[in-house]
Coordinates of C-alpha atoms in Angstrom, one line a residue:
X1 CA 6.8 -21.1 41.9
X2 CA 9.7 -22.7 43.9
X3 CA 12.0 -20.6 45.0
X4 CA 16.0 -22.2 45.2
X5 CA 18.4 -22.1 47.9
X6 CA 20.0 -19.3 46.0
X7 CA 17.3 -16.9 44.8
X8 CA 16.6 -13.7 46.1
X9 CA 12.5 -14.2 46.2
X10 CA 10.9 -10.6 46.3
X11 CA 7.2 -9.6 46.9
X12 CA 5.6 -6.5 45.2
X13 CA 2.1 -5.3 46.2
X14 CA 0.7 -2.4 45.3
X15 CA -2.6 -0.6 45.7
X16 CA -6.0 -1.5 43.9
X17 CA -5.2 1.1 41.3
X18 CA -3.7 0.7 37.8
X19 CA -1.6 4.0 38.3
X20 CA 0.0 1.9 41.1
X21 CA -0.3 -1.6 39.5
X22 CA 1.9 -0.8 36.2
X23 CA 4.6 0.9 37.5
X24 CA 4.4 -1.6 40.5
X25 CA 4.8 -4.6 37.5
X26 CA 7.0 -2.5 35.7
X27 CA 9.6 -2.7 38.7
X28 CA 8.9 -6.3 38.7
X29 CA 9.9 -6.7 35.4
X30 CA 13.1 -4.7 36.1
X31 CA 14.2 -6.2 38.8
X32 CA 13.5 -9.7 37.1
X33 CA 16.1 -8.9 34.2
X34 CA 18.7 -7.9 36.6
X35 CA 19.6 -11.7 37.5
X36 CA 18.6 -15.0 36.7
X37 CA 18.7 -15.5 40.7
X38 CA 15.6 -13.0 41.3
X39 CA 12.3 -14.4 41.4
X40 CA 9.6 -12.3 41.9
X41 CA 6.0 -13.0 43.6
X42 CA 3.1 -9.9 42.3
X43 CA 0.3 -9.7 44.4
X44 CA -3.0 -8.6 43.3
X45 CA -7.1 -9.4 43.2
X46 CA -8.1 -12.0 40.7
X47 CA -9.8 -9.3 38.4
X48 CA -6.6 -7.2 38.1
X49 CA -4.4 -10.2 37.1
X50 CA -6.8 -11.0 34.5
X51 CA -6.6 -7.5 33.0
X52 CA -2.4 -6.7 33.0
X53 CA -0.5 -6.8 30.0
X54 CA 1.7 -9.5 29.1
X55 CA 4.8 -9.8 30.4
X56 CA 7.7 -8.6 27.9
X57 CA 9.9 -9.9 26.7
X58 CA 8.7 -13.3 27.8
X59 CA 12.0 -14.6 28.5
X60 CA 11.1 -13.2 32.1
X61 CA 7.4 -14.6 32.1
X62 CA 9.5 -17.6 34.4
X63 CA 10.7 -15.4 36.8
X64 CA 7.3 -13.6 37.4
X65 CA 4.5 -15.1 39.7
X66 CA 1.5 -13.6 39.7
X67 CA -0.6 -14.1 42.7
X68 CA -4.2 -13.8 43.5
X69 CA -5.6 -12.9 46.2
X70 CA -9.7 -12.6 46.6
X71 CA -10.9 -9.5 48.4
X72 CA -13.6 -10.3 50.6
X73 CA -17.0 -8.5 50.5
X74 CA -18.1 -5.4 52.5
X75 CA -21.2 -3.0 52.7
X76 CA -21.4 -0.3 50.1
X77 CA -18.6 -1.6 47.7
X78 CA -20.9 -3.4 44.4
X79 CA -19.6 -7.1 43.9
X80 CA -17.3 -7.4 41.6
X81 CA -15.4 -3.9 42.3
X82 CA -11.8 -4.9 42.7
X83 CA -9.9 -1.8 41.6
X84 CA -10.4 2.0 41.8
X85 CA -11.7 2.2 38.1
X86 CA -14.6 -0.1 38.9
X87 CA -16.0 2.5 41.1
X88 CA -18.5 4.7 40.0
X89 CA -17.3 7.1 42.1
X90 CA -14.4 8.5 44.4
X91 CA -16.4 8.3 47.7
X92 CA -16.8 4.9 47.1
X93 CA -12.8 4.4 47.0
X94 CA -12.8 4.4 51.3
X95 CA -15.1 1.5 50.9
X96 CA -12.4 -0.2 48.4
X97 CA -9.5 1.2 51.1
X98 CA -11.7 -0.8 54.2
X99 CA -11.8 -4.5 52.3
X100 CA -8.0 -3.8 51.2
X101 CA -7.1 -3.9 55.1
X102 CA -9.0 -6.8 55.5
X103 CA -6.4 -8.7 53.2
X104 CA -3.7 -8.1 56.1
X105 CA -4.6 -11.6 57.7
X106 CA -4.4 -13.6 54.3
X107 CA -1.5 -11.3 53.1
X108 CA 0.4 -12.6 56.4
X109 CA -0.5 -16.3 56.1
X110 CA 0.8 -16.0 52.3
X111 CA 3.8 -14.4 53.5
X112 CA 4.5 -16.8 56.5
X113 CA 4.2 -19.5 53.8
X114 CA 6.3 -18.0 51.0
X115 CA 9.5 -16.4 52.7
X116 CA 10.2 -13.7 51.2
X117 CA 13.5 -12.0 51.3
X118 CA 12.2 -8.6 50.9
X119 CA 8.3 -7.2 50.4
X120 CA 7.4 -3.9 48.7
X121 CA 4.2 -2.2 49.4
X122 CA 2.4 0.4 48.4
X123 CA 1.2 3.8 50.0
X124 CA -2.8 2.3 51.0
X125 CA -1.3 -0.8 52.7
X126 CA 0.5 0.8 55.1
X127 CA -0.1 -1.9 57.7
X128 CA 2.7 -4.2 55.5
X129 CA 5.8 -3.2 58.2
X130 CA 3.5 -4.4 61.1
X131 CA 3.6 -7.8 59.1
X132 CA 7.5 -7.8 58.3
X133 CA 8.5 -6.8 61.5
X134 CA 6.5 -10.3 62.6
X135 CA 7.9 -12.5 60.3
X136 CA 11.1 -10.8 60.1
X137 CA 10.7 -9.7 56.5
X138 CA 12.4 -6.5 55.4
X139 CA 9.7 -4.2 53.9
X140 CA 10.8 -1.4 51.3
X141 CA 8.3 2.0 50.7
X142 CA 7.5 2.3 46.9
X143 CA 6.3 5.4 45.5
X144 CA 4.2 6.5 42.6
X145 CA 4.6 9.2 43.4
X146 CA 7.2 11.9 41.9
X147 CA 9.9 12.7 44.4
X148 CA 8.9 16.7 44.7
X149 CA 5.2 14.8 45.7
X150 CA 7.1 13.2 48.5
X151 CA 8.6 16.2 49.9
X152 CA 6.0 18.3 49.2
X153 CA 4.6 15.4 51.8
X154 CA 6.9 15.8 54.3
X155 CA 8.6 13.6 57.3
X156 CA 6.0 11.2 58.8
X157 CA 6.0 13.7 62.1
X158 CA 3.6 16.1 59.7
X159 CA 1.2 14.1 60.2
X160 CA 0.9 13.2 64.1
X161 CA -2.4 15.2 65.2
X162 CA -0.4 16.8 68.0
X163 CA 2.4 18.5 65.4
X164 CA -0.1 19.1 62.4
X165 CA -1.2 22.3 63.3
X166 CA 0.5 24.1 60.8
X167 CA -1.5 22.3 57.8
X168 CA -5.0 22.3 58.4
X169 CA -6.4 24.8 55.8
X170 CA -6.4 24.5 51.9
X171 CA -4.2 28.1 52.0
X172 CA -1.4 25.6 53.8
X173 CA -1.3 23.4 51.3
X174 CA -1.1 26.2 48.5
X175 CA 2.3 26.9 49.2
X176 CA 6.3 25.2 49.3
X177 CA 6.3 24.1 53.0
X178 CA 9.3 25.2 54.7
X179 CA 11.2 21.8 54.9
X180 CA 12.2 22.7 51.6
X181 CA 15.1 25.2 52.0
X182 CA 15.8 25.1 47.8
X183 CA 14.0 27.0 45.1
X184 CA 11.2 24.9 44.5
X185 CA 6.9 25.4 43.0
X186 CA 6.3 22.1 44.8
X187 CA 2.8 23.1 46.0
X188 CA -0.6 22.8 44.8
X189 CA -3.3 25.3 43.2
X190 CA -6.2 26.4 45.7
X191 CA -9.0 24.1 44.1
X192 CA -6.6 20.9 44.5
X193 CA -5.3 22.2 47.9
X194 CA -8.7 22.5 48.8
X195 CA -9.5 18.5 47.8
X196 CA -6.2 17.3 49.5
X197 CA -6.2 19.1 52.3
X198 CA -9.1 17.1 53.4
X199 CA -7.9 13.7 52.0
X200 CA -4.4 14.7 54.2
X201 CA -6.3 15.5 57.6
X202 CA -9.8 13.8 57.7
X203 CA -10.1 9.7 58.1
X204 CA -12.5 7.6 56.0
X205 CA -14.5 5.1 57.0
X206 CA -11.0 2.9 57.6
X207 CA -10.4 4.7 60.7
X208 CA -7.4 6.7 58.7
X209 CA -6.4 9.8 56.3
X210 CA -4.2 9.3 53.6
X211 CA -1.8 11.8 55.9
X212 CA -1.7 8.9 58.3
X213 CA -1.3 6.0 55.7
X214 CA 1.6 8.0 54.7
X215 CA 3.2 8.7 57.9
X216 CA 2.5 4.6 58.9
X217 CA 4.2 3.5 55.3
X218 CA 6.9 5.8 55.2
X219 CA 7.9 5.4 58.8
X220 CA 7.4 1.2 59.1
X221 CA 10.0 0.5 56.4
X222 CA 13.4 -0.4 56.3
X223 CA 13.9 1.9 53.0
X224 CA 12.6 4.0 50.6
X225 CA 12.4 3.4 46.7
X226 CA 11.8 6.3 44.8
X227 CA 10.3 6.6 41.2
X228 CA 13.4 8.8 40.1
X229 CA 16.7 9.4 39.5
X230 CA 19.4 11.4 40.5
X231 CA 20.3 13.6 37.3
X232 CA 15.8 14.7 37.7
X233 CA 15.7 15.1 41.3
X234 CA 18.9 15.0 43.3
X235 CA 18.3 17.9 45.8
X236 CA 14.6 16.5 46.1
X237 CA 16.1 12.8 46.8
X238 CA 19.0 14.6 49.3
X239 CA 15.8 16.4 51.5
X240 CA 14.2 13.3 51.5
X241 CA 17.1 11.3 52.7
X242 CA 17.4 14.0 55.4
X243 CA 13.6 13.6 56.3
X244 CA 13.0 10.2 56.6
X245 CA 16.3 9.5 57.9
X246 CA 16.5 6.3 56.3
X247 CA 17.7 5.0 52.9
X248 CA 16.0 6.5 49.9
X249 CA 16.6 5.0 46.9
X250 CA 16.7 5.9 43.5
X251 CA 15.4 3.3 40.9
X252 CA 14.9 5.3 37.6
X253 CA 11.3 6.5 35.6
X254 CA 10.7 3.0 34.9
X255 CA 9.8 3.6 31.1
X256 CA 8.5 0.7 28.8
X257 CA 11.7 -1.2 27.9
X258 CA 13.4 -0.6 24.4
X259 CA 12.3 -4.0 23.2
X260 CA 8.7 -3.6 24.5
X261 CA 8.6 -0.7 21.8
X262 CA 10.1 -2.3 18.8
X263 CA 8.1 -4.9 18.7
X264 CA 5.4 -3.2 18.8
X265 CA 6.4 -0.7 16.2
X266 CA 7.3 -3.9 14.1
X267 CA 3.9 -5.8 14.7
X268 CA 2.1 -5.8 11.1
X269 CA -1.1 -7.3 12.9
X270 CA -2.0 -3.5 13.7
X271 CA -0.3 -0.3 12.8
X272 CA 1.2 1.1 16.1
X273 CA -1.1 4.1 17.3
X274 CA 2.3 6.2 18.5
X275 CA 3.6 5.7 15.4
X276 CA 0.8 8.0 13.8
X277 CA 0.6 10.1 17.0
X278 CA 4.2 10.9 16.0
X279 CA 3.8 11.1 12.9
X280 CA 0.9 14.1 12.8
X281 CA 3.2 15.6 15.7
X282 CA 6.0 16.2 13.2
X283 CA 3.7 18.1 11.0
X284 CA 2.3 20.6 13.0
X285 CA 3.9 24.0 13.8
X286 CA 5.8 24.9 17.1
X287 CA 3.3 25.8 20.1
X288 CA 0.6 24.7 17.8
X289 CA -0.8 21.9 20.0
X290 CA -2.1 21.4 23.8
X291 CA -1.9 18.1 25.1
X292 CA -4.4 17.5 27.9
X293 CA -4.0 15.1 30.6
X294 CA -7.3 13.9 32.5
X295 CA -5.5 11.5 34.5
X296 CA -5.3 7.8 34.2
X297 CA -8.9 6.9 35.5
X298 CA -10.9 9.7 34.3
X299 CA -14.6 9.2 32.9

């Protein structure tokens, strides 16, 4: 892709995890219809690219370059594992974590190369500031997460072994932290607290928790972008503004576009599977069904 005088050129590069990648493409794609002077570069491992869905409507397939990027190889991690649901299980996800970091050398030389105006990263590659700040590229925070996740997070100072006294147990993550001076159930059940509050204090195999990855991606960057808007989660998004003490920015749910959806209710190839999920919906009585969620990478 060349990138004109005139074009804003933006890099998006998310974690090795398709609850990342999509809505990670799916701000690509939004910020790609917003002007015909935004060109976007996605980064990704060769495997992943291979496997996203096709860039709607295509009108924007111009204005999106996807990028490989080959992981290298490391002990415990089975060749050909390239994203979290390869694994065949979650202790091997530090090992996935370790050869991610390894990409920060080639990530930089591709950087230096390209010139970006702006890079956004994800929550695992935390070490993305360190490389803006040398090449004078302004990095930007994007969250999967919900904005009550964030807050429920904290400001990066949590997580600085010398003030994180306070959250060490599973009981202290099983209640609304006291940053949080509005009603608010922001907190988790005892059998996740139990599972985070290790994953929060206790480093992997990379040298880091994810309580540190957070505190490095949160603090490095020049702003925030937060999976959100305002009319959802304004008091959340004012707390974090206060927290961070830095821009946070709102940028919507990032639903499937309109179009995306008609056309595939209109495809005759195949009848459209929500079509019929609807449909049966519409028949049944009220509180007469349970939807279950196992998560987006559950076996």
């Amino acid at each position: 892709m060349e990138i004109k005088e005139n074009e804003y050129h933006i890099v998006l590069f998310p974690w090795l995890a398709f609850g990342h990648v999509i809505p990670f493409l799916e701000l690509s794609k939004s910020l790609a219809s917003k002007s015909d002077s935004i060109q976007i570069s996605f980064i990704s491992t060769p495997s992943i690219i291979k496997r996203l869905p096709s860039i709607q409507p295509p009108s924007l397939k111009s204005r999106i370059n996807l990028i490989s990027i080959d992981l290298p190889s490391v002990d415990n991690l089975p060749a050909g594992c390239e994203a979290t649901v390869d694994l065949k299980d979650g202790e091997q996800t530090q090992y996935l974590k370790k050869v991610y970091d390894e990409l920060q050398a080639p990530v930089e030389t591709l950087l230096k190369r390209i010139e970006p105006d702006l890079t956004i990263y994800d929550l695992i590659n935390c070490w993305i500031p360190d490389v803006g700040t040398k090449l004078d590229i302004p990095t930007a925070f994007f969250s999967v997460y919900s904005t009550p996740m964030l807050a429920y997070a904290g400001p990066p100072s949590v997580y600085k072994e010398s003030n994180n006294n306070h959250r060490r147990t599973p009981q202290d993550f099983a209640q609304v932290p006291g940053w949080i001076s509005f009603p608010s159930t922001a907190s988790y059940r005892f059998h996740e607290a139990v599972i985070m509050s290790e994953h929060i204090n206790n480093p992997d195999i990379t040298g880091l928790s994810t309580g540190q990855r957070h505190a490095k991606a949160v603090g490095g960057c020049n702003f925030i972008l937060a999976r959100s808007c305002v009319e959802v989660d304004g008091d959340y998004l004012n707390l974090l503004g206060d927290i961070y003490q830095k821009p946070v920015i709102p940028i919507g749910l990032l639903p499937p576009p309109a179009q995306s959806l008609a056309m595939k209710a209109s495809d005759n190839s195949a009848k459209s599977s929500d079509s019929e999920i609807f449909c049966w919906l519409n028949k049944q009585q009220p509180k007469s069904v349970v939807f279950v969620g196992f998560g987006s990478e559950s076996k």
